[in-house]
Short mmCIF file of C-alpha atoms in Angstrom, two decimals:
data_model
loop_
_atom_site.label_atom_id
_atom_site.label_comp_id
_atom_site.label_asym_id
_atom_site.label_seq_id
_atom_site.Cartn_x
_atom_site.Cartn_y
_atom_site.Cartn_z
CA MET A 236 49.10 -316.87 -65.99
CA TRP A 237 46.62 -313.89 -65.48
CA PRO A 238 44.33 -315.69 -63.07
CA LEU A 239 47.39 -316.54 -60.82
CA LEU A 240 48.27 -312.76 -60.72
CA PHE A 241 44.90 -311.88 -59.41
CA LEU A 242 45.14 -314.68 -56.76
CA LEU A 243 48.49 -313.55 -55.65
CA GLY A 244 47.15 -310.17 -54.95
CA ARG A 245 48.48 -308.39 -58.07
CA CYS A 246 46.64 -305.63 -60.23
CA PRO A 247 45.85 -307.12 -63.60
CA ALA A 248 46.30 -303.58 -64.98
CA THR A 249 50.06 -303.54 -64.18
CA GLY A 250 51.28 -306.84 -62.61
CA LYS A 251 52.29 -305.02 -59.59
CA GLU A 252 51.09 -305.50 -56.01
CA GLY A 253 47.24 -305.01 -55.29
CA GLY A 254 47.55 -301.47 -53.98
CA SER A 255 48.32 -300.16 -57.63
CA CYS A 256 44.66 -300.99 -58.63
CA LEU A 257 43.24 -298.37 -56.26
CA SER A 258 42.75 -295.59 -59.09
CA ARG A 259 40.82 -298.08 -61.21
CA LYS A 260 38.54 -298.88 -58.16
CA LEU A 261 37.92 -295.17 -57.55
CA ALA A 262 36.93 -294.59 -61.30
CA ASP A 263 33.27 -294.89 -61.93
CA PRO A 264 32.15 -297.08 -64.97
CA ASP A 265 29.29 -296.07 -67.34
CA PRO A 266 25.76 -296.67 -65.80
CA GLY A 267 24.84 -300.20 -66.59
CA GLN A 268 28.29 -301.32 -67.59
CA SER A 269 28.25 -305.20 -67.60
CA THR A 270 30.49 -308.18 -68.14
CA VAL A 271 30.48 -311.49 -70.06
CA LYS A 272 29.03 -313.21 -67.10
CA GLY A 273 26.31 -310.69 -66.48
CA CYS A 274 28.04 -308.82 -63.51
CA THR A 275 27.78 -305.17 -62.80
CA CYS A 276 30.91 -303.14 -63.09
CA THR A 277 31.92 -301.12 -60.09
CA SER A 278 35.07 -299.66 -61.85
CA GLN A 279 35.83 -298.61 -65.40
CA CYS A 280 36.86 -301.06 -67.98
CA SER A 281 40.41 -301.25 -69.32
CA ALA A 282 43.01 -303.80 -70.41
CA SER A 283 45.99 -305.35 -68.64
CA ILE A 284 49.48 -306.43 -69.12
CA THR A 285 48.60 -309.89 -68.00
CA ASP A 286 47.03 -310.81 -71.30
CA ALA A 287 49.06 -308.32 -73.43
CA PHE A 288 46.27 -305.81 -73.16
CA ASP A 289 43.87 -307.78 -75.10
CA CYS A 290 40.60 -307.77 -73.28
CA ASP A 291 38.91 -305.05 -71.06
CA TRP A 292 38.02 -306.11 -67.37
CA CYS A 293 36.48 -304.23 -64.41
CA TYR A 294 35.80 -304.88 -60.71
CA THR A 295 32.37 -306.23 -60.14
CA ALA A 296 29.61 -305.94 -57.56
CA GLY A 297 29.23 -308.61 -54.86
CA SER A 298 30.88 -311.89 -55.56
CA CYS A 299 30.08 -312.06 -59.28
CA GLY A 300 32.74 -313.12 -61.62
CA HIS A 301 36.30 -314.13 -60.91
CA PHE A 302 37.85 -314.07 -57.33
CA GLY A 303 40.79 -312.02 -56.68
CA LEU A 304 42.26 -310.56 -53.43
CA GLU A 305 41.58 -306.96 -54.71
CA GLY A 306 37.93 -307.97 -55.30
CA HIS A 307 35.84 -309.78 -57.83
CA TRP A 308 36.30 -308.89 -61.50
CA ASP A 309 35.19 -309.89 -64.92
CA TYR A 310 35.78 -309.11 -68.55
CA CYS A 311 33.54 -306.23 -69.93
CA VAL A 312 31.11 -306.32 -72.88
CA TYR A 313 29.72 -303.46 -74.74
CA PRO A 314 26.33 -304.52 -76.13
CA SER A 315 24.04 -302.13 -77.85
CA ASP A 316 21.33 -300.35 -75.82
CA PRO A 317 18.02 -301.68 -76.73
CA ALA A 318 16.12 -298.52 -75.71
CA TYR A 319 18.51 -296.33 -77.49
CA ASP A 320 18.52 -298.45 -80.59
CA ALA A 321 14.73 -298.55 -80.69
CA GLN A 322 14.68 -294.86 -81.61
CA THR A 323 14.52 -293.51 -85.11
CA ALA A 324 17.67 -292.79 -87.12
CA GLU A 325 16.47 -289.10 -86.92
CA GLN A 326 15.97 -289.22 -83.15
CA LYS A 327 19.44 -290.59 -82.72
CA MET A 328 21.02 -288.22 -85.07
CA ASP A 329 19.37 -285.23 -83.29
CA ALA A 330 20.60 -286.50 -79.84
CA LEU A 331 24.17 -287.03 -81.08
CA TRP A 332 24.34 -283.78 -82.95
CA GLN A 333 23.27 -281.85 -79.87
CA GLN A 334 26.36 -283.49 -78.09
CA VAL A 335 28.64 -282.66 -80.90
CA VAL A 336 27.81 -278.93 -81.10
CA ALA A 337 27.55 -278.48 -77.28
CA ASP A 338 31.38 -277.59 -77.12
CA PRO A 339 33.41 -276.69 -79.95
CA GLN A 340 36.76 -277.03 -78.12
CA PHE A 341 39.02 -279.61 -79.75
CA GLY A 342 41.06 -282.03 -77.86
CA SER A 343 44.77 -282.94 -78.28
CA TYR A 344 47.08 -285.71 -79.29
CA PRO A 345 48.26 -288.07 -76.43
CA SER A 346 51.35 -290.22 -77.17
CA VAL A 347 50.29 -292.73 -79.71
CA THR A 348 52.33 -295.30 -77.81
CA GLY A 349 49.36 -295.39 -75.24
CA ILE A 350 47.42 -297.44 -77.72
CA VAL A 351 49.33 -300.40 -76.60
CA ASP A 352 47.76 -300.38 -73.25
CA GLU A 353 44.27 -300.50 -74.78
CA SER A 354 42.22 -303.41 -75.87
CA ILE A 355 41.87 -303.12 -79.65
CA GLN A 356 39.07 -305.76 -79.35
CA THR A 357 36.88 -302.96 -78.02
CA SER A 358 37.22 -300.92 -81.30
CA PHE A 359 35.36 -303.88 -82.97
CA ASP A 360 32.99 -305.15 -80.35
CA ASP A 361 31.49 -301.96 -78.76
CA TRP A 362 28.13 -301.70 -80.34
CA THR A 363 27.24 -298.34 -78.95
CA ASP A 364 27.89 -294.75 -80.26
CA ASP A 365 29.89 -293.71 -77.28
CA LEU A 366 33.42 -294.76 -76.08
CA PRO A 367 33.46 -296.54 -72.70
CA ALA A 368 34.35 -294.44 -69.68
CA GLY A 369 38.05 -293.74 -69.37
CA ARG A 370 39.06 -294.84 -72.83
CA LYS A 371 41.14 -292.34 -74.86
CA LYS A 372 41.61 -291.80 -78.52
CA TYR A 373 45.36 -292.42 -79.03
CA ILE A 374 44.96 -292.07 -82.93
CA HIS A 375 42.46 -290.09 -84.79
CA SER A 376 42.45 -287.93 -81.56
CA VAL A 377 41.18 -284.67 -83.06
CA GLY A 378 38.68 -284.04 -85.75
CA ALA A 379 35.99 -281.81 -87.24
CA ILE A 380 32.40 -283.41 -87.63
CA CYS A 381 29.82 -282.56 -90.32
CA LYS A 382 26.38 -283.87 -91.08
CA PHE A 383 26.13 -284.95 -94.59
CA LYS A 384 23.60 -286.48 -97.14
CA LEU A 385 24.50 -289.25 -99.79
CA ASP A 386 22.02 -289.75 -102.55
CA ILE A 387 22.94 -293.29 -103.89
CA THR A 388 22.38 -293.92 -107.55
CA ALA A 389 19.25 -295.78 -108.77
CA SER A 390 21.61 -298.33 -110.39
CA SER A 391 23.16 -299.60 -107.03
CA PRO A 392 22.76 -303.38 -106.78
CA TYR A 393 23.69 -303.37 -103.05
CA THR A 394 21.52 -303.63 -99.90
CA GLY A 395 21.19 -301.78 -96.58
CA LEU A 396 22.92 -298.45 -96.47
CA PHE A 397 24.47 -299.22 -100.00
CA GLU A 398 21.01 -299.29 -101.63
CA ALA A 399 19.47 -296.68 -103.81
CA GLY A 400 18.05 -293.57 -102.28
CA ALA A 401 18.91 -290.78 -99.94
CA LYS A 402 21.09 -291.41 -96.79
CA ALA A 403 22.16 -289.31 -93.96
CA GLY A 404 25.22 -289.48 -91.67
CA LEU A 405 28.04 -288.04 -89.72
CA ILE A 406 31.53 -287.75 -91.01
CA ARG A 407 34.57 -287.01 -88.79
CA MET A 408 37.57 -285.79 -90.52
CA GLY A 409 40.96 -285.52 -88.79
CA SER A 410 44.60 -286.57 -89.04
CA ALA A 411 45.33 -289.92 -87.57
CA ALA A 412 48.55 -288.76 -85.96
CA ASP A 413 49.66 -285.31 -84.55
CA LEU A 414 51.00 -282.51 -86.80
CA SER A 415 54.57 -282.76 -85.69
CA ASN A 416 55.52 -285.12 -88.59
CA GLY A 417 55.77 -282.74 -91.52
CA GLY A 418 52.31 -283.13 -92.73
CA LEU A 419 48.98 -284.85 -92.22
CA THR A 420 47.69 -288.45 -92.14
CA PRO A 421 44.16 -288.02 -93.15
CA GLY A 422 41.57 -290.25 -91.65
CA LEU A 423 37.74 -290.24 -91.83
CA GLY A 424 35.11 -291.85 -89.65
CA PHE A 425 31.48 -292.32 -90.97
CA LYS A 426 28.48 -293.11 -88.95
CA PHE A 427 25.01 -293.95 -90.43
CA LEU A 428 22.37 -293.98 -87.66
CA ARG A 429 19.76 -296.53 -88.34
CA SER A 430 16.09 -296.95 -87.03
CA GLY A 431 15.65 -299.67 -84.56
CA VAL A 432 19.10 -301.24 -84.93
CA HIS A 433 22.80 -300.15 -84.21
CA SER A 434 24.49 -297.63 -86.41
CA GLY A 435 26.44 -298.60 -89.57
CA ASP A 436 30.15 -297.33 -89.41
CA PHE A 437 33.39 -297.52 -91.22
CA VAL A 438 36.79 -295.73 -91.29
CA ALA A 439 38.91 -294.87 -94.25
CA LEU A 440 42.44 -293.64 -94.72
CA HIS A 441 44.94 -293.05 -97.62
CA SER A 442 47.56 -294.80 -95.69
CA LEU A 443 49.25 -294.89 -92.43
CA ASP A 444 52.35 -293.05 -93.49
CA LEU A 445 53.03 -290.02 -91.31
CA GLY A 446 53.43 -286.55 -92.82
CA GLN A 447 51.77 -287.25 -96.26
CA SER A 448 50.78 -283.75 -97.19
CA TRP A 449 49.31 -280.61 -95.42
CA ASN A 450 46.48 -280.74 -97.96
CA PHE A 451 44.02 -282.96 -95.99
CA PHE A 452 42.07 -283.69 -99.27
CA LYS A 453 44.99 -284.45 -101.65
CA TYR A 454 44.65 -288.14 -101.84
CA ASN A 455 41.94 -290.84 -102.26
CA LEU A 456 40.85 -292.67 -99.40
CA SER A 457 39.38 -296.31 -98.74
CA ASN A 458 38.43 -298.74 -95.94
CA HIS A 459 41.30 -300.75 -97.48
CA ILE A 460 44.77 -299.39 -97.27
CA ALA A 461 48.34 -300.75 -98.02
CA PRO A 462 50.05 -302.88 -95.32
CA PRO A 463 52.04 -300.26 -93.38
CA ALA A 464 55.82 -300.30 -92.96
CA GLY A 465 58.31 -299.03 -90.27
CA PHE A 466 56.91 -297.62 -87.13
CA THR A 467 53.21 -297.83 -88.18
CA ALA A 468 53.79 -301.48 -88.86
CA ILE A 469 54.31 -301.92 -85.12
CA LEU A 470 51.18 -300.06 -84.54
CA ALA A 471 49.24 -302.34 -86.93
CA LYS A 472 50.45 -305.46 -85.11
CA LYS A 473 48.39 -304.07 -82.25
CA PHE A 474 45.19 -304.47 -84.54
CA ASN A 475 46.05 -308.00 -85.22
CA GLN A 476 44.92 -308.94 -81.71
CA ALA A 477 41.31 -308.50 -83.29
CA SER A 478 41.88 -309.25 -86.96
CA GLN A 479 44.22 -311.03 -89.25
CA CYS A 480 44.09 -308.02 -91.56
CA ALA A 481 44.74 -304.76 -89.89
CA PRO A 482 44.81 -302.63 -93.00
CA GLN A 483 41.27 -303.40 -93.88
CA VAL A 484 37.92 -303.06 -92.20
CA GLY A 485 34.63 -304.71 -93.26
CA LEU A 486 31.44 -303.36 -94.92
CA SER A 487 28.87 -306.23 -94.68
CA ASP A 488 27.24 -304.90 -91.51
CA MET A 489 26.21 -301.74 -93.28
CA ALA A 490 24.52 -303.87 -95.84
CA LYS A 491 22.45 -305.88 -93.42
CA TRP A 492 19.92 -303.06 -92.42
CA SER A 493 18.73 -300.05 -94.33
CA GLN A 494 18.67 -296.63 -92.59
CA ASP A 495 15.07 -297.23 -91.89
CA GLY A 496 15.91 -300.31 -90.11
CA THR A 497 14.68 -302.86 -92.92
CA PRO A 498 16.86 -306.08 -92.54
CA HIS A 499 18.18 -307.78 -95.58
CA GLN A 500 18.55 -311.55 -95.86
CA ASP A 501 20.50 -311.65 -99.15
CA VAL A 502 23.20 -309.10 -98.21
CA ASN A 503 25.04 -307.54 -100.91
CA PHE A 504 28.09 -305.18 -100.51
CA PRO A 505 31.06 -303.84 -102.32
CA PHE A 506 34.50 -305.17 -101.91
CA LYS A 507 35.78 -301.80 -100.75
CA LEU A 508 34.82 -298.04 -100.96
CA PHE A 509 36.87 -295.52 -102.88
CA LEU A 510 36.55 -291.95 -101.79
CA VAL A 511 37.77 -289.14 -104.18
CA PRO A 512 38.12 -285.73 -102.57
CA SER A 513 36.26 -282.79 -104.52
CA ALA A 514 38.07 -279.86 -105.96
CA ALA A 515 35.99 -277.62 -103.75
CA VAL A 516 37.84 -278.64 -100.58
CA GLN A 517 41.37 -278.65 -101.55
CA LEU A 518 43.53 -276.89 -99.06
CA PRO A 519 47.03 -275.11 -99.27
CA GLU A 520 50.07 -277.19 -99.07
CA THR A 521 51.61 -274.93 -96.42
CA PRO A 522 52.45 -276.24 -93.00
CA LYS A 523 49.46 -275.91 -90.54
CA VAL A 524 48.83 -276.06 -86.69
CA LEU A 525 45.45 -277.45 -85.45
CA ASP A 526 43.76 -274.30 -85.07
CA GLU A 527 44.20 -273.61 -88.79
CA LEU A 528 43.17 -276.97 -89.85
CA MET A 529 39.96 -277.00 -87.90
CA GLY A 530 39.37 -273.36 -89.10
CA LEU A 531 39.61 -274.29 -92.75
CA MET A 532 37.09 -277.24 -92.23
CA GLU A 533 34.71 -275.00 -90.28
CA ALA A 534 34.73 -272.51 -93.28
CA PHE A 535 33.15 -274.97 -95.65
CA PRO A 536 29.67 -273.80 -96.45
CA ILE A 537 26.65 -276.12 -96.09
CA GLY A 538 26.06 -277.79 -99.31
CA THR A 539 29.85 -278.41 -99.88
CA THR A 540 30.69 -281.71 -101.74
CA LEU A 541 33.41 -283.23 -99.70
CA PHE A 542 34.04 -286.63 -101.50
CA THR A 543 32.60 -288.71 -104.36
CA MET A 544 31.97 -292.32 -103.01
CA TYR A 545 32.52 -295.22 -105.43
CA ALA A 546 31.86 -298.89 -104.77
CA CYS A 547 34.52 -301.32 -105.90
CA GLY A 548 32.67 -304.45 -106.74
CA GLU A 549 35.69 -306.89 -106.51
CA PRO A 550 39.33 -307.08 -105.77
CA ALA A 551 41.65 -305.39 -108.27
CA GLY A 552 44.36 -308.12 -108.23
CA SER A 553 47.84 -306.99 -107.52
CA ALA A 554 46.53 -303.32 -107.35
CA GLU A 555 45.27 -304.24 -103.76
CA MET A 556 48.83 -304.11 -102.49
CA LYS A 557 48.26 -300.27 -102.73
CA PRO A 558 44.57 -299.94 -102.50
CA THR A 559 44.39 -296.07 -102.67
CA ASP A 560 47.03 -295.32 -105.29
CA GLY A 561 46.72 -295.15 -109.17
CA GLY A 562 43.32 -293.55 -109.47
CA LEU A 563 39.83 -295.09 -109.96
CA ALA A 564 40.87 -296.93 -113.07
CA LYS A 565 43.77 -298.87 -111.43
CA ALA A 566 42.57 -299.31 -107.80
CA CYS A 567 38.91 -299.89 -108.09
CA ALA A 568 37.74 -302.92 -109.98
CA ARG A 569 34.09 -302.77 -111.41
CA PRO A 570 33.69 -299.28 -109.94
CA LEU A 571 30.15 -297.81 -109.46
CA LYS A 572 29.76 -294.10 -108.43
CA LEU A 573 27.47 -294.28 -105.45
CA GLY A 574 27.07 -290.57 -105.15
CA ASP A 575 28.52 -287.36 -103.57
CA ILE A 576 29.08 -286.73 -99.76
CA VAL A 577 27.58 -283.27 -99.43
CA THR A 578 27.51 -281.39 -96.08
CA THR A 579 24.02 -280.55 -94.61
CA SER A 580 25.64 -278.65 -91.63
CA LYS A 581 28.64 -276.55 -90.96
CA CYS A 582 31.56 -278.75 -89.87
CA THR A 583 32.78 -278.31 -86.33
CA PRO A 584 35.47 -279.32 -83.90
CA SER A 585 33.93 -281.05 -80.95
CA ALA A 586 34.96 -281.99 -77.39
CA PHE A 587 32.37 -284.76 -77.63
CA GLY A 588 33.62 -285.93 -80.91
CA ASP A 589 37.16 -286.15 -79.64
CA ALA A 590 36.51 -287.49 -76.33
CA LYS A 591 33.40 -289.82 -76.74
CA LEU A 592 32.02 -290.29 -80.23
CA PHE A 593 32.76 -293.98 -81.26
CA ILE A 594 33.11 -295.19 -84.80
CA ARG A 595 33.00 -298.97 -84.84
CA HIS A 596 35.40 -301.05 -86.98
CA GLN A 597 34.26 -304.19 -88.48
CA ARG A 598 36.61 -307.32 -89.00
CA VAL A 599 37.10 -307.73 -92.75
CA GLU A 600 36.83 -311.48 -92.17
CA GLU A 601 33.12 -311.14 -91.63
CA ASP A 602 33.03 -309.82 -95.26
CA TRP A 603 35.16 -312.82 -96.40
CA LYS A 604 32.69 -315.17 -94.94
CA LEU A 605 29.91 -313.86 -97.12
CA LYS A 606 32.04 -313.36 -100.26
CA PRO A 607 34.74 -316.16 -99.97
CA ASP A 608 35.49 -315.95 -103.63
CA TRP A 609 37.15 -312.61 -103.12
CA LEU A 610 40.10 -314.34 -101.54
CA ASN A 611 40.82 -316.11 -104.89
CA GLN A 612 41.10 -312.74 -106.62
CA TYR A 613 43.92 -311.03 -104.65
CA ASP A 614 46.77 -312.08 -102.50
CA ALA A 615 45.00 -311.23 -99.28
CA LYS A 616 47.95 -312.46 -97.12
CA ALA A 617 50.22 -309.91 -98.68
CA ALA A 618 47.62 -307.16 -98.77
CA CYS A 619 47.07 -307.71 -95.09
CA GLY A 620 50.79 -308.11 -94.23
CA SER A 621 49.86 -311.34 -92.49
CA SER A 622 50.83 -314.91 -92.57
CA THR A 623 47.09 -315.95 -92.60
CA ALA A 624 43.98 -314.72 -94.31
CA SER A 625 40.93 -317.02 -94.03
CA PRO A 626 37.38 -316.30 -93.42
CA ASP A 627 37.42 -318.14 -89.97
CA GLY A 628 40.89 -317.00 -88.97
CA ALA A 629 40.18 -313.92 -86.78
CA PRO A 630 41.31 -314.08 -83.22
CA ALA A 631 38.47 -314.92 -80.79
CA THR A 632 36.50 -312.12 -79.50
CA CYS A 633 36.97 -311.40 -75.81
CA ALA A 634 33.47 -312.50 -75.10
CA ALA A 635 34.16 -315.89 -76.91
CA LYS A 636 37.48 -316.32 -74.98
CA HIS A 637 36.10 -315.44 -71.45
CA GLY A 638 32.47 -316.35 -71.60
CA GLY A 639 32.78 -319.71 -69.90
CA PRO A 640 31.90 -320.93 -66.32
CA ILE A 641 32.87 -318.55 -63.35
CA MET A 642 36.18 -319.69 -62.00
CA SER A 643 35.62 -321.55 -58.76
CA PRO A 644 36.00 -319.59 -55.50
CA PRO A 645 38.82 -320.59 -53.10
CA PRO A 646 37.95 -323.08 -50.28
CA PRO A 647 36.60 -321.75 -46.91
CA GLU A 648 39.32 -319.70 -44.96
CA PRO A 649 40.80 -321.50 -41.96
CA PRO A 650 40.85 -319.70 -38.63
CA MET A 651 43.25 -316.79 -38.81
CA PRO A 652 46.69 -317.51 -37.45
CA GLY A 653 48.31 -315.25 -34.96
CA THR A 654 48.97 -311.90 -36.17
CA ASP A 655 52.25 -310.96 -34.58
CA THR A 656 53.97 -308.88 -37.21
CA SER A 657 57.40 -309.52 -35.71
CA HIS A 658 56.97 -313.19 -36.50
CA GLN A 659 59.30 -314.50 -39.17
CA PRO A 660 57.97 -317.70 -40.62
CA SER A 661 60.17 -320.64 -41.20
CA TRP A 662 60.60 -321.96 -44.80
CA HIS A 663 58.37 -324.56 -45.85
CA TRP A 664 57.16 -326.24 -49.11
CA MET A 665 53.65 -325.28 -50.13
CA LYS A 666 51.40 -325.84 -53.11
CA GLY A 667 47.64 -324.73 -53.17
CA TRP A 668 45.83 -322.61 -51.00
CA GLY A 669 47.30 -321.50 -47.67
CA TRP A 670 48.43 -318.59 -45.42
CA SER A 671 51.47 -316.58 -46.35
CA TRP A 672 53.39 -313.63 -44.88
CA SER A 673 54.66 -310.71 -46.71
CA SER A 674 56.01 -307.37 -45.06
CA ASP A 675 53.50 -305.26 -47.15
CA LEU A 676 50.33 -307.47 -46.77
CA GLY A 677 50.97 -309.27 -43.38
CA TRP A 678 49.21 -312.55 -43.20
CA HIS A 679 47.10 -313.25 -46.36
CA TRP A 680 45.24 -316.21 -47.77
CA SER A 681 46.56 -317.04 -51.27
CA TRP A 682 47.33 -319.61 -53.92
CA HIS A 683 50.82 -321.16 -54.02
CA LEU A 684 52.26 -322.51 -57.36
CA GLY A 685 54.40 -325.13 -55.46
CA GLY A 686 57.72 -324.05 -53.93
CA TRP A 687 59.44 -322.87 -50.73
CA TYR A 688 57.70 -319.97 -48.96
#
């Protein structure tokens, strides 16, 4: 249906008549923003109601992409930047950190319902360290960022960022939802910059339950959480546009390259990570406002142990229905202490962190493809809250859906008919391309589905 809305002069962002697209046309994209067909974007990328807000699109330069009465358009892609990626991990860390500390003002929480209007696919398929122009953080909107070190044990059998030795990264800590819910919803984002290749990222939560505790560090966290219920289950359904398993994100990409850029062919990674908060960062259970929460995190001295990171080597059977509950012995099968996450900077709120720093999610199906036996060790359908759970069952990416041939342009326009705006055309049957009259557009060349006009 969506191509027809374009051809009928409707804005794909709203389904309304074409003039409603004006604000998008006036919003500049990121420099070099491109599309699945190699077009150059002339507007910001965002999603549309016409495909249930599944894939981002933009207006394009010239006649590149798909034809529409409002202008040519195409679906956006977010590949990594080869020039940026070619830098060392240290160079990229320095550049990002300068942006993090440039402005310590923190943002605010917009209405979480706004996430419905965004493409969740972008959360998985943006290979850069920045959010696209115009995109908002409707969850995890505010956070404090710290640099940290992680000295992984010499006994680690894993590869890439999980191999033995010293690692450095960024951690962003904040409540997934605003503080009006009687407590916090603690969430973490991790970014490990790597030399010559894109960063290795993952996110972690205790659960999606609102108002868990006022102590941000009270509970264990993981990249796997329990299937949500109630309102948050509706939110999780949005993530099903990109993955069968909204409560879990993958780790295998982190194991494919070391921090120095060394690639690994025989990739080895844990089933999940289990993060245990340290005694040094426990906070009072008293209600807090954002200023106070950010201030408490800013007060941590350099050298503070935030969490101990464990690798869980395999699924823990039925315990995976509540992957962060019950402590290490119950929730983490074949546990291995990888090391402590220790700050190497002060933690700081950040305007850049809240508005632009991007932590990519990885589809857990990519882990299942490499470790298919895991699906025999726990009820993945139940743990994911999904009717399906298979290595090849993830929804197609936007690039895969829309990377086909460019839609054919309309036939050459016939001579313009008379433009007497007082003319009331007679009813006639029309199907295909032809001239139509409407009070707001006047005479216009458009596609007719077949009917009386």
